[in-house]
Short mmCIF file of C-alpha atoms in Angstrom, two decimals:
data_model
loop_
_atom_site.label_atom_id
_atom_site.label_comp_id
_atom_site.label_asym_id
_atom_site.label_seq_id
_atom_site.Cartn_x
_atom_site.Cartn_y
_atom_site.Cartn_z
CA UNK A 1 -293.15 -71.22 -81.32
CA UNK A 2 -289.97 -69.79 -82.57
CA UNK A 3 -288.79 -66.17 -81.58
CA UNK A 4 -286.68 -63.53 -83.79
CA UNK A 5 -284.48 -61.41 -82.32
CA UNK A 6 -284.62 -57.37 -83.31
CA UNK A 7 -281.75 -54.76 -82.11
CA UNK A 8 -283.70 -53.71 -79.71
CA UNK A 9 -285.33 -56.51 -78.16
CA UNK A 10 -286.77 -59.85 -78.38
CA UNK A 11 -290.54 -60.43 -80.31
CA UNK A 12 -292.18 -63.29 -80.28
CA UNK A 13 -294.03 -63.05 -84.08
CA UNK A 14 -298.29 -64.01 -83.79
CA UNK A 15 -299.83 -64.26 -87.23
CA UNK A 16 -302.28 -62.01 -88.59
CA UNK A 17 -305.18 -62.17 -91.03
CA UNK A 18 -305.58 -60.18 -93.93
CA UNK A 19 -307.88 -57.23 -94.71
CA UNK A 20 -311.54 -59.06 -95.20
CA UNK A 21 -312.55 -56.17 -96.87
CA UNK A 22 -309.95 -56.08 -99.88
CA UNK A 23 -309.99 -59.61 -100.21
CA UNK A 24 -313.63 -61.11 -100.12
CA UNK A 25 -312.54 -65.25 -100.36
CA UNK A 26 -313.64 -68.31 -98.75
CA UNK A 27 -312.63 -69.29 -95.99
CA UNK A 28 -310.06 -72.35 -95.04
CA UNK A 29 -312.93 -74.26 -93.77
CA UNK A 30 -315.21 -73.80 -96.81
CA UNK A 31 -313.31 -75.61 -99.10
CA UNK A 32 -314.91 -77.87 -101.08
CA UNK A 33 -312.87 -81.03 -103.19
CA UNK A 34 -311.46 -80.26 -106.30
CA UNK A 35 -308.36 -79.32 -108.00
CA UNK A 36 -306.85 -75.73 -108.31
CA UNK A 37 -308.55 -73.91 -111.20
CA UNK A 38 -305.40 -72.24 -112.89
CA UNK A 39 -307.66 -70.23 -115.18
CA UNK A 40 -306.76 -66.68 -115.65
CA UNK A 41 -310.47 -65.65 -114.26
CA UNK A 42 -309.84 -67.41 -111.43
CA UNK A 43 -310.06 -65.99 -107.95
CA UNK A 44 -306.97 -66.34 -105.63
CA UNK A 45 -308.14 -67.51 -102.11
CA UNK A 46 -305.57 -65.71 -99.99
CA UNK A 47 -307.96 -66.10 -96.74
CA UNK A 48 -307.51 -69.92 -96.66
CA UNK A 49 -304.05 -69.41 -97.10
CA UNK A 50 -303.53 -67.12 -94.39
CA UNK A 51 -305.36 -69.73 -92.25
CA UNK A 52 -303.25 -72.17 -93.49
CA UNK A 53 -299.78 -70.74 -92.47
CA UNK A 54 -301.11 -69.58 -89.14
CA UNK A 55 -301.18 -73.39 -88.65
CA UNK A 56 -297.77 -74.76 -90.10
CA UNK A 57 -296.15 -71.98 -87.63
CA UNK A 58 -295.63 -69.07 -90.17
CA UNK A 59 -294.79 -66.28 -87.68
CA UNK A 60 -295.42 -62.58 -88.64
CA UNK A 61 -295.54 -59.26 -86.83
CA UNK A 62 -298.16 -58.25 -85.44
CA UNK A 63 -299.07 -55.09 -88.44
CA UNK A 64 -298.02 -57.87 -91.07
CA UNK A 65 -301.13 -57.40 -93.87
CA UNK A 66 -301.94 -58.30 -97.34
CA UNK A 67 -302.45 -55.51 -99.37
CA UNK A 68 -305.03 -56.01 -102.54
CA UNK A 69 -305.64 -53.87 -106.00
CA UNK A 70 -306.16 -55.17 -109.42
CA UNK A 71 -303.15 -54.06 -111.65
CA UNK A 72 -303.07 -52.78 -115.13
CA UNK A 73 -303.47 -56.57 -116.68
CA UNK A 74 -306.39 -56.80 -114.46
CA UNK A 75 -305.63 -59.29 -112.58
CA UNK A 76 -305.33 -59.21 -108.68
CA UNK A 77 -302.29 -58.24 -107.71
CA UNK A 78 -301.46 -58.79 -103.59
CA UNK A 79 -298.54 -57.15 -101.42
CA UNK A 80 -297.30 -56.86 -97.90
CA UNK A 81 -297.93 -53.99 -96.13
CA UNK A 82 -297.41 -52.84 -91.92
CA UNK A 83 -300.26 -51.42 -90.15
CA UNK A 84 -297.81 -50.27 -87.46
CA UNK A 85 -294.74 -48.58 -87.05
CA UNK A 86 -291.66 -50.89 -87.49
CA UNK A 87 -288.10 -49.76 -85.74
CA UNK A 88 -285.33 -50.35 -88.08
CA UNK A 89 -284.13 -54.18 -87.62
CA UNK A 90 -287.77 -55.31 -85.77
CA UNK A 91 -288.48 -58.90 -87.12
CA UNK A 92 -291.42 -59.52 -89.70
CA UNK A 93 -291.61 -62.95 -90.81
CA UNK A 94 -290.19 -66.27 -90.57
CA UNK A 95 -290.75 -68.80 -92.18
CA UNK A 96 -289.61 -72.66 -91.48
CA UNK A 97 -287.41 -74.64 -93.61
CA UNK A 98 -288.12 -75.56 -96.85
CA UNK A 99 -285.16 -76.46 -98.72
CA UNK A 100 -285.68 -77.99 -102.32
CA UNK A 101 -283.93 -77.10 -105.57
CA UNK A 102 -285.93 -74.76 -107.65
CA UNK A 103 -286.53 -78.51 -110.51
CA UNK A 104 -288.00 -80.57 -107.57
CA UNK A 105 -289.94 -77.68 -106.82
CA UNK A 106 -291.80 -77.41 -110.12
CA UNK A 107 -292.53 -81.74 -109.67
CA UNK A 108 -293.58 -80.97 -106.32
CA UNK A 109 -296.16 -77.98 -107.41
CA UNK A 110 -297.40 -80.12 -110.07
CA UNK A 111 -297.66 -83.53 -107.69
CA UNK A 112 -299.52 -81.43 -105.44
CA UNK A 113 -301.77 -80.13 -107.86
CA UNK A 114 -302.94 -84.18 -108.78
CA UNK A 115 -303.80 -84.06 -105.19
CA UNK A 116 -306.53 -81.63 -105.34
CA UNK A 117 -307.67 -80.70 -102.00
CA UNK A 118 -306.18 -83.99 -100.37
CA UNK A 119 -303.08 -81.87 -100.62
CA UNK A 120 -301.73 -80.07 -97.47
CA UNK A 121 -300.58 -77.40 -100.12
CA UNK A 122 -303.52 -76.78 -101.58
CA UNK A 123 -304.38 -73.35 -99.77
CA UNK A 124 -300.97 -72.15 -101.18
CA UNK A 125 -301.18 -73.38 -104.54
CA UNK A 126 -304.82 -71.71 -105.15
CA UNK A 127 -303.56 -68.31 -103.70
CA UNK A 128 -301.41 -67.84 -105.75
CA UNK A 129 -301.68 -65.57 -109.32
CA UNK A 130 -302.82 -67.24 -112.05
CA UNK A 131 -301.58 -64.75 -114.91
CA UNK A 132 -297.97 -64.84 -115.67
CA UNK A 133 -296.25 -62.05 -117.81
CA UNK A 134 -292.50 -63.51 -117.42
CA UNK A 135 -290.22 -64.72 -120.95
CA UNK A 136 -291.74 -68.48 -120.22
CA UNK A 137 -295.27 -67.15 -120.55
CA UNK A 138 -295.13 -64.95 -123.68
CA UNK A 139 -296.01 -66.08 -127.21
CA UNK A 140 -293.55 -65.91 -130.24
CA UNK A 141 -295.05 -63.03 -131.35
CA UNK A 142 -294.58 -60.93 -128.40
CA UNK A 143 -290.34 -61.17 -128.62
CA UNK A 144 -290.83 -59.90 -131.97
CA UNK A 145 -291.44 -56.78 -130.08
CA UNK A 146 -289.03 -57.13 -127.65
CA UNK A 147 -285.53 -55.34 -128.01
CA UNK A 148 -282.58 -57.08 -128.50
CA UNK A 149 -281.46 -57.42 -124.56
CA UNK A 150 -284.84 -57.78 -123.01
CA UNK A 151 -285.94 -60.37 -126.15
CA UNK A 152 -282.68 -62.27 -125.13
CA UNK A 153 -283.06 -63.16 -121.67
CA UNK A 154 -287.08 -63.59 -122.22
CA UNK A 155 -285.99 -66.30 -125.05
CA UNK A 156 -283.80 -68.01 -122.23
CA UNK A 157 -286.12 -68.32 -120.06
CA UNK A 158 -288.95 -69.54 -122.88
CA UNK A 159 -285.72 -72.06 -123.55
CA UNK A 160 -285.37 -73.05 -119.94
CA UNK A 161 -288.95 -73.78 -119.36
CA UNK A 162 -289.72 -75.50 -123.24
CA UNK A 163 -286.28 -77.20 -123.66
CA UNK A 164 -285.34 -78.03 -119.66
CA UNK A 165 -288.18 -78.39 -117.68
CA UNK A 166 -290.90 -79.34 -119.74
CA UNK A 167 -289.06 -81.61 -121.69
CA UNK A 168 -287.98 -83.57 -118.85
CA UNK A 169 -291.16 -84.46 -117.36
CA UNK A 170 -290.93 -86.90 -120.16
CA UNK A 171 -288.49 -88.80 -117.91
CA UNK A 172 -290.39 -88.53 -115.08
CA UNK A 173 -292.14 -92.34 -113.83
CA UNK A 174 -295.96 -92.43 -113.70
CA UNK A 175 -296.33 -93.44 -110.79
CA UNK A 176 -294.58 -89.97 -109.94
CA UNK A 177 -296.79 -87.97 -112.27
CA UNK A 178 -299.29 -88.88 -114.47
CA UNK A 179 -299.18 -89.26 -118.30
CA UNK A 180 -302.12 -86.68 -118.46
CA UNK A 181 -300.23 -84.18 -115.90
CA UNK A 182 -296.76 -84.47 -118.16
CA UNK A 183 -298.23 -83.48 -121.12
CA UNK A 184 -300.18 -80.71 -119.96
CA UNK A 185 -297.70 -77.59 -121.17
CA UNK A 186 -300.08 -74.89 -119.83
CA UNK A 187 -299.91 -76.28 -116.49
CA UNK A 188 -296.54 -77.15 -116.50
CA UNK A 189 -295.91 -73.47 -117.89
CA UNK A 190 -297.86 -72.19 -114.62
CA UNK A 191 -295.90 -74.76 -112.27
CA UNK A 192 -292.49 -73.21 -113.83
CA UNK A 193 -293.79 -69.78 -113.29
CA UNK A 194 -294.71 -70.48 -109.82
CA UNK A 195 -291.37 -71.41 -108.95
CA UNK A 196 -289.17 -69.20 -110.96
CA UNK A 197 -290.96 -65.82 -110.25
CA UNK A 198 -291.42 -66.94 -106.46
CA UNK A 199 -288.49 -68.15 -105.48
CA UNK A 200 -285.28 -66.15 -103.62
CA UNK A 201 -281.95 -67.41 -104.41
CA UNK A 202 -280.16 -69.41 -102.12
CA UNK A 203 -277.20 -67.69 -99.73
CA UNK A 204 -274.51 -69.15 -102.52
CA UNK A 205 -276.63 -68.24 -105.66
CA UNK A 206 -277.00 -71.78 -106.84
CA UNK A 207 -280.78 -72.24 -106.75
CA UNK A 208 -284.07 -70.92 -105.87
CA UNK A 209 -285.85 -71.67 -102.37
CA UNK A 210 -289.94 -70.99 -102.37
CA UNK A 211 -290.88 -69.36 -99.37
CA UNK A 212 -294.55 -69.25 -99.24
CA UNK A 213 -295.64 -65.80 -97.59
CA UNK A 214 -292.46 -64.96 -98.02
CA UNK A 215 -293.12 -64.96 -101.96
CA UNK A 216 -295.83 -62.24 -101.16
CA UNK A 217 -293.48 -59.29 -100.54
CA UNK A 218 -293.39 -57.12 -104.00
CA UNK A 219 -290.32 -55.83 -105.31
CA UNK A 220 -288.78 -52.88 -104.76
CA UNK A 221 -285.94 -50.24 -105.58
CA UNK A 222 -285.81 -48.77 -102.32
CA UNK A 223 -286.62 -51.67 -100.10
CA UNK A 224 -288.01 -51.88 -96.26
CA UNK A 225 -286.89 -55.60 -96.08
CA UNK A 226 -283.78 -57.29 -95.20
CA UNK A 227 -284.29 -60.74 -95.82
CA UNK A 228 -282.06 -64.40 -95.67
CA UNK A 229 -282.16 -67.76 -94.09
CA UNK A 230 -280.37 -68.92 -90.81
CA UNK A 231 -278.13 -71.74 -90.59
CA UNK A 232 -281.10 -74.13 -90.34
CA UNK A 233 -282.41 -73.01 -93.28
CA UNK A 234 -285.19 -70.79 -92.17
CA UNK A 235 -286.52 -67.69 -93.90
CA UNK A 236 -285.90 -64.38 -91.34
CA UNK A 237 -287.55 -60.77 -92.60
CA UNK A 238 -286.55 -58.02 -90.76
CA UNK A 239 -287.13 -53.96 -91.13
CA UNK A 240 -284.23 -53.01 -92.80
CA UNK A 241 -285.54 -49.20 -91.56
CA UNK A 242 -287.78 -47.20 -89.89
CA UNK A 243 -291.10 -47.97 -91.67
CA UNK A 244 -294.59 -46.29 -90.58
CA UNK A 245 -297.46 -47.48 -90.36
CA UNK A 246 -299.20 -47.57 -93.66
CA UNK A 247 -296.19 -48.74 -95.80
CA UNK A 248 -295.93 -51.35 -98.21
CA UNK A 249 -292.79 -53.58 -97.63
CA UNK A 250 -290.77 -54.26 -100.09
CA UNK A 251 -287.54 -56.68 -101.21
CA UNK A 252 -285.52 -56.40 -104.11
CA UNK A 253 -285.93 -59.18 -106.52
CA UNK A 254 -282.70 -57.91 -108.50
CA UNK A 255 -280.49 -54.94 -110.28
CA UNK A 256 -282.63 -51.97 -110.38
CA UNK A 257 -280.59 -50.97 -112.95
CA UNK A 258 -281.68 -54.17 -115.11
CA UNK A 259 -285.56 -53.85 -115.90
CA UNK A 260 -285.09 -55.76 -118.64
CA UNK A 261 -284.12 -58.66 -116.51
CA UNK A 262 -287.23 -58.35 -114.46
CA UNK A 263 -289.41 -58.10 -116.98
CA UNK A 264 -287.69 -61.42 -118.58
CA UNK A 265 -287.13 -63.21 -115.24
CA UNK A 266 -290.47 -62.13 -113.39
CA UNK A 267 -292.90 -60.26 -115.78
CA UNK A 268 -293.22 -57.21 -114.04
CA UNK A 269 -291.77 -53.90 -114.92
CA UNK A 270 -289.54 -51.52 -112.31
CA UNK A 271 -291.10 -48.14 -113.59
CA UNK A 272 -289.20 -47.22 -110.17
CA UNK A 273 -285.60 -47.98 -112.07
CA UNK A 274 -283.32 -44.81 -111.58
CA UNK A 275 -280.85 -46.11 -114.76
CA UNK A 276 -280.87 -49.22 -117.74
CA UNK A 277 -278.45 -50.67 -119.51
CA UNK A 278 -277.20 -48.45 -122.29
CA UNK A 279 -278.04 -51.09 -124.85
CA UNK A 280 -274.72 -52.05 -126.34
CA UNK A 281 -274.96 -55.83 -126.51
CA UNK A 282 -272.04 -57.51 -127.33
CA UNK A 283 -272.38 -61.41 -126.41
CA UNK A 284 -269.07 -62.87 -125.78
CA UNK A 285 -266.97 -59.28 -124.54
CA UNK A 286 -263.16 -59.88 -124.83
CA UNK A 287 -261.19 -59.94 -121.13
CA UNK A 288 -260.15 -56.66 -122.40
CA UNK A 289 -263.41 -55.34 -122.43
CA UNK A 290 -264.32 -56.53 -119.39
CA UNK A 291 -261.58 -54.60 -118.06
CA UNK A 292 -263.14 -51.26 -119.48
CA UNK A 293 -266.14 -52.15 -117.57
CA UNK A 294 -268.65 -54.08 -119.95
CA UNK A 295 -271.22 -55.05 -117.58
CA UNK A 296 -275.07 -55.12 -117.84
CA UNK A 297 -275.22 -53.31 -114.18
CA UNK A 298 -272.38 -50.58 -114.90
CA UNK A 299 -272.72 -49.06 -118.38
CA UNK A 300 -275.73 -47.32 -117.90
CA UNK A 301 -278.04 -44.19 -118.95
CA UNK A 302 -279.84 -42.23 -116.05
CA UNK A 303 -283.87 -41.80 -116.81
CA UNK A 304 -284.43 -38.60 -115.57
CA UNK A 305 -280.81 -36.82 -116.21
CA UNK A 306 -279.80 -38.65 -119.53
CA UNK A 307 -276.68 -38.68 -117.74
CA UNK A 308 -274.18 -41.81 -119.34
CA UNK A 309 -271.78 -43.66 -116.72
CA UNK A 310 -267.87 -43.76 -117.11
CA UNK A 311 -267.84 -47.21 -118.24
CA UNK A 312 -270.21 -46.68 -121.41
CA UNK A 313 -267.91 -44.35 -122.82
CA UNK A 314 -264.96 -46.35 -121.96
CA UNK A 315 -265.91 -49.51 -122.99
CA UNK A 316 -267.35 -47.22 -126.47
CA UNK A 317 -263.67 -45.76 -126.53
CA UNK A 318 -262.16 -48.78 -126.69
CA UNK A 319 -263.99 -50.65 -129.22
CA UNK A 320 -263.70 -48.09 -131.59
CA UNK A 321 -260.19 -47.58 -131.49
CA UNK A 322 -260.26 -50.96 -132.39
CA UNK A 323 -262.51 -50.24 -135.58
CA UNK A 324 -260.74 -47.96 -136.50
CA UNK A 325 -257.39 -49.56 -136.22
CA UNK A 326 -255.95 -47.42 -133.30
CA UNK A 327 -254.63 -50.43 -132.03
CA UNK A 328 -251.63 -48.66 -129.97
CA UNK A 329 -253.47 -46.44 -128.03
CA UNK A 330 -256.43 -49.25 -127.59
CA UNK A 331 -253.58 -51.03 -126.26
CA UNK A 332 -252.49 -48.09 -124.41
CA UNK A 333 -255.98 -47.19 -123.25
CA UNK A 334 -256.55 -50.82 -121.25
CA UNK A 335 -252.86 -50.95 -119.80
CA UNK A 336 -253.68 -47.11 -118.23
CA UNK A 337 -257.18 -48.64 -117.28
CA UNK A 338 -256.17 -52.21 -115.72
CA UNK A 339 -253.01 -49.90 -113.76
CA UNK A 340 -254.86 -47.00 -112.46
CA UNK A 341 -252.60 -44.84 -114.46
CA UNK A 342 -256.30 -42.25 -114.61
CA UNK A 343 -253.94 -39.05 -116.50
CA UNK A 344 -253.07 -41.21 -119.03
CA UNK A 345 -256.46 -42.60 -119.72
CA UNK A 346 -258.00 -39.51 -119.26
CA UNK A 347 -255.68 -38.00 -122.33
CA UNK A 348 -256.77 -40.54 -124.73
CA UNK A 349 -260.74 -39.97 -123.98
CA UNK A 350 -260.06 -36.48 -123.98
CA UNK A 351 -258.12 -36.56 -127.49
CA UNK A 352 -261.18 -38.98 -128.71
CA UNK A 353 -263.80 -37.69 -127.08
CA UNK A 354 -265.16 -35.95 -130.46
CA UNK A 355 -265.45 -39.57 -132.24
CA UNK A 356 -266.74 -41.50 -129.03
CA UNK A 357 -269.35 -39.09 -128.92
CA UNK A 358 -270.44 -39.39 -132.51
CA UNK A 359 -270.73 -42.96 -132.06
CA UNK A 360 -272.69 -42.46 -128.78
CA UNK A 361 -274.98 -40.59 -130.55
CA UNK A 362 -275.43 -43.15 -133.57
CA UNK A 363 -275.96 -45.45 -130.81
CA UNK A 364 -278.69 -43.83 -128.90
CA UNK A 365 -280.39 -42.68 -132.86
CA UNK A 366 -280.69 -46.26 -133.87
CA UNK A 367 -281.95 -48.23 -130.64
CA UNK A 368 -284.71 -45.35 -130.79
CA UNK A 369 -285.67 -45.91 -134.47
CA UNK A 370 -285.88 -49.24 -133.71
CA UNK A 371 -287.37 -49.08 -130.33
CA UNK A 372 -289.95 -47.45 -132.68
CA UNK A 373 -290.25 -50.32 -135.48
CA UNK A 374 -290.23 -52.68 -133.07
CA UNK A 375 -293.56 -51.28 -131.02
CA UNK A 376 -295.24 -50.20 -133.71
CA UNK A 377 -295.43 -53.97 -134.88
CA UNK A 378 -298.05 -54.39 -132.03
CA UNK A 379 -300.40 -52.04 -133.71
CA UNK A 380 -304.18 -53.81 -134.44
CA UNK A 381 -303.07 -56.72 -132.74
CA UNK A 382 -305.46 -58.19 -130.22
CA UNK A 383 -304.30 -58.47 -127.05
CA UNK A 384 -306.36 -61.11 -126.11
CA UNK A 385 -304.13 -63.52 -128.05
CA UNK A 386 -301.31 -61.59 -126.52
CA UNK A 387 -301.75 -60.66 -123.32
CA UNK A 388 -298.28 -59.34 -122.64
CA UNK A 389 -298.31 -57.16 -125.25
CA UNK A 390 -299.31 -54.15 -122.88
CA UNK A 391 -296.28 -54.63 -120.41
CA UNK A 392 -293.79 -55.16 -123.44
CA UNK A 393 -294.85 -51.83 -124.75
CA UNK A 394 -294.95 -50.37 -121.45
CA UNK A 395 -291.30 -51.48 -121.17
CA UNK A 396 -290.41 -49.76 -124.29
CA UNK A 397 -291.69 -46.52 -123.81
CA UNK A 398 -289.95 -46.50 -120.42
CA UNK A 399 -286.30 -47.45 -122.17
CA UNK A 400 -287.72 -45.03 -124.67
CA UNK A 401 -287.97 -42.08 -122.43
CA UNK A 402 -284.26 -42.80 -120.67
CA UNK A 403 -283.06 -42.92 -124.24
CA UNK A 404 -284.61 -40.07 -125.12
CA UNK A 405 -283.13 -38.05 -122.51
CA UNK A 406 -279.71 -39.36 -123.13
CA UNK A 407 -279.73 -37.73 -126.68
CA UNK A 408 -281.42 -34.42 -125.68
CA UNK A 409 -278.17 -34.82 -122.73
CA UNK A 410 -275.66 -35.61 -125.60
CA UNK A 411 -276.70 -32.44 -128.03
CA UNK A 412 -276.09 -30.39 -125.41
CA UNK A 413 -272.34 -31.77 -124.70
CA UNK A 414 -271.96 -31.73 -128.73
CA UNK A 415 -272.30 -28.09 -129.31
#
């Protein structure tokens, strides 16, 4: 048994089972041959699994429990929660080493799947979710109501799944994988989700590592969990606070600022988010604008406030001095910026604060009126042919609210 070491002292981690009354599943020694029904209706046997990593060694402290609730796709959505009070820094889980890049991962989810129940991964594989709502699981229709950012990293990840994954399994010898298995693009699509919303980068930010039970922790903006993996490789949680009993534990799975990345990368939206990105998509920014700031994570609007970060309006400044052929004090305006001369940059937003503003406000206008057109092509559409139809729209009426608030914020500096 291996030991993680807390601040305070040493624990030795025991496993624990989860909550028999939220999760009413068969149990590990119940199991009967088959292969892993992947159907959405399909019931995720999280007891087995339990079982299962109490045997490869999975160590978790000792008020380590599975939360259980259906969501608003219906589907049965599972978290971590403590049952006891956790000292800042007290060790959670480990997990040992499991060290494959994120490709091999996908072969290996759908070798083990061929394997049915002769697979030692087969209590894993049929807890987990069956439902996807990431980029690679939504239908063409469904980025037609997408805006532009959010549509453009859910088409990447539709492209890395269609164009990348899938299409390699091509290459792939039978005697690795089946003919049958290769074809199959709905459970190839499931495999890919598996390990792209599961897995936690690496420590250089290379790849993806699947931690099973360690993929159970939800996401959070304000997180309870520090989490990484020691020099052998091995996945260590630890309270990154004080957390009572009765809390849900939560890592961060990205920007908070970025929900649109969440929603692309792991189907699930951040309604915690404090700020998005303003919106202002330019694909290949200029040095120069990179300069002013242009960055997904730092020009943002605040959701409650409608407050606007320094770096929207001076990335806004600068492009439109450029537009409108200022190009001496757009010049001017990234030499004060790159040198930290802050009274000279300060005059030029100051003496163009009147037309950055306008242009703000055109901004913000537009992206709402076609926030609008865009969501309103949803209506009488069944969303049984497109089940992510209700988180997409629940995405845009949360940009639509922050947006929203930035105007009413923007009037108010305009009079």
């Amino acid at each position: 048994q291996h030991s993680m070491t807390s601040t305070t002292e040493t624990t030795t981690l025991r496993p624990t089972s989860c909550s028999a009354t939220s999760l009413q599943m068969s149990t590990f020694a119940q199991q009967t041959q088959g292969l892993v029904d992947i159907s959405v209706a399909a019931t995720r046997d999280v007891t087995s699994f339990d079982e299962w990593a109490l045997q490869c060694g999975v160590q978790r402290s000792p008020g380590f429990q599975f939360t259980a609730g259906d969501d608003m796709y219906g589907t049965n959505n599972l978290g971590v929660q403590t049952t006891e009070d956790l000292p800042a820094g007290s060790p959670v889980l480990m997990v040992d080493e499991a060290d494959l890049p994120v490709f091999y991962v996908f072969l290996k989810i759908l070798k083990e799947y061929e394997l049915g129940q002769d697979s030692p991964w087969y209590p894993w594989l049929n807890s987990l979710p069956r439902a996807y709502y990431n980029g690679a699981a939504m239908t063409e229709f469904c980025f037609d109501t997408l805006p532009p950012l959010a549509g453009f990293l859910a088409m990447k990840e539709r492209f890395r799944f269609s164009n990348q994954f899938f299409q390699a399994l091509a290459f792939v010898d039978d005697n690795v994988l089946s003919q049958e298995t290769k074809q199959n693009r709905i459970l190839a699509r499931w495999a890919f989700s598996v390990a792209y919303t599961r897995g936690l980068p690496t420590p250089d930010g290379s790849d993806f590592k699947v931690v099973p039970m360690g993929d159970m922790f939800n996401h959070g903006t304000e997180t309870q969990i520090d989490w990484g993996f020691d020099e052998e490789g091995n996945f260590m949680a630890n309270s990154s606070c004080d957390v009572p009993a009765g809390s849900e534990l939560c890592i961060s799975y990205g920007d908070p600022t970025n929900p649109s990345h969440l929603l692309a990368r792991y189907g699930f939206l951040d309604e915690t988010s404090p700020a998005s990105f303003c919106k202002i998509l330019i694909l290949d920014p200029s040095q120069e604008l990179l300069d002013m700031g242009y960055d997904h994570s730092r020009m943002l609007f605040y959701r409650h406030t409608g407050d606007v970060s320094p770096e929207v309006w001076d990335v806004l400044c600068y492009k439109m001095l450029g537009e409108m052929g200022e190009y001496e004090n757009q010049q001017a305006l990234h030499q004060a910026q790159v040198s930290g001369d802050t009274d000279t940059k300060q005059a030029i937003m100051d003496h163009y604060y009147p037309q950055t503003a306008q242009a703000l406000m055109e901004h913000v206008e537009s992206f709402l009126i076609e926030l609008d057109q865009l969501s309103a092509r949803a209506d009488g559409v069944d969303w049984k042919e497109h089940p992510r139809l209700p988180l997409i729209l629940q995405h845009n009426s949360f940009v639509k609210q922050t947006f929203n608030n930035v105007r009413d914020n923007l009037m108010q500096m305009m009079q």
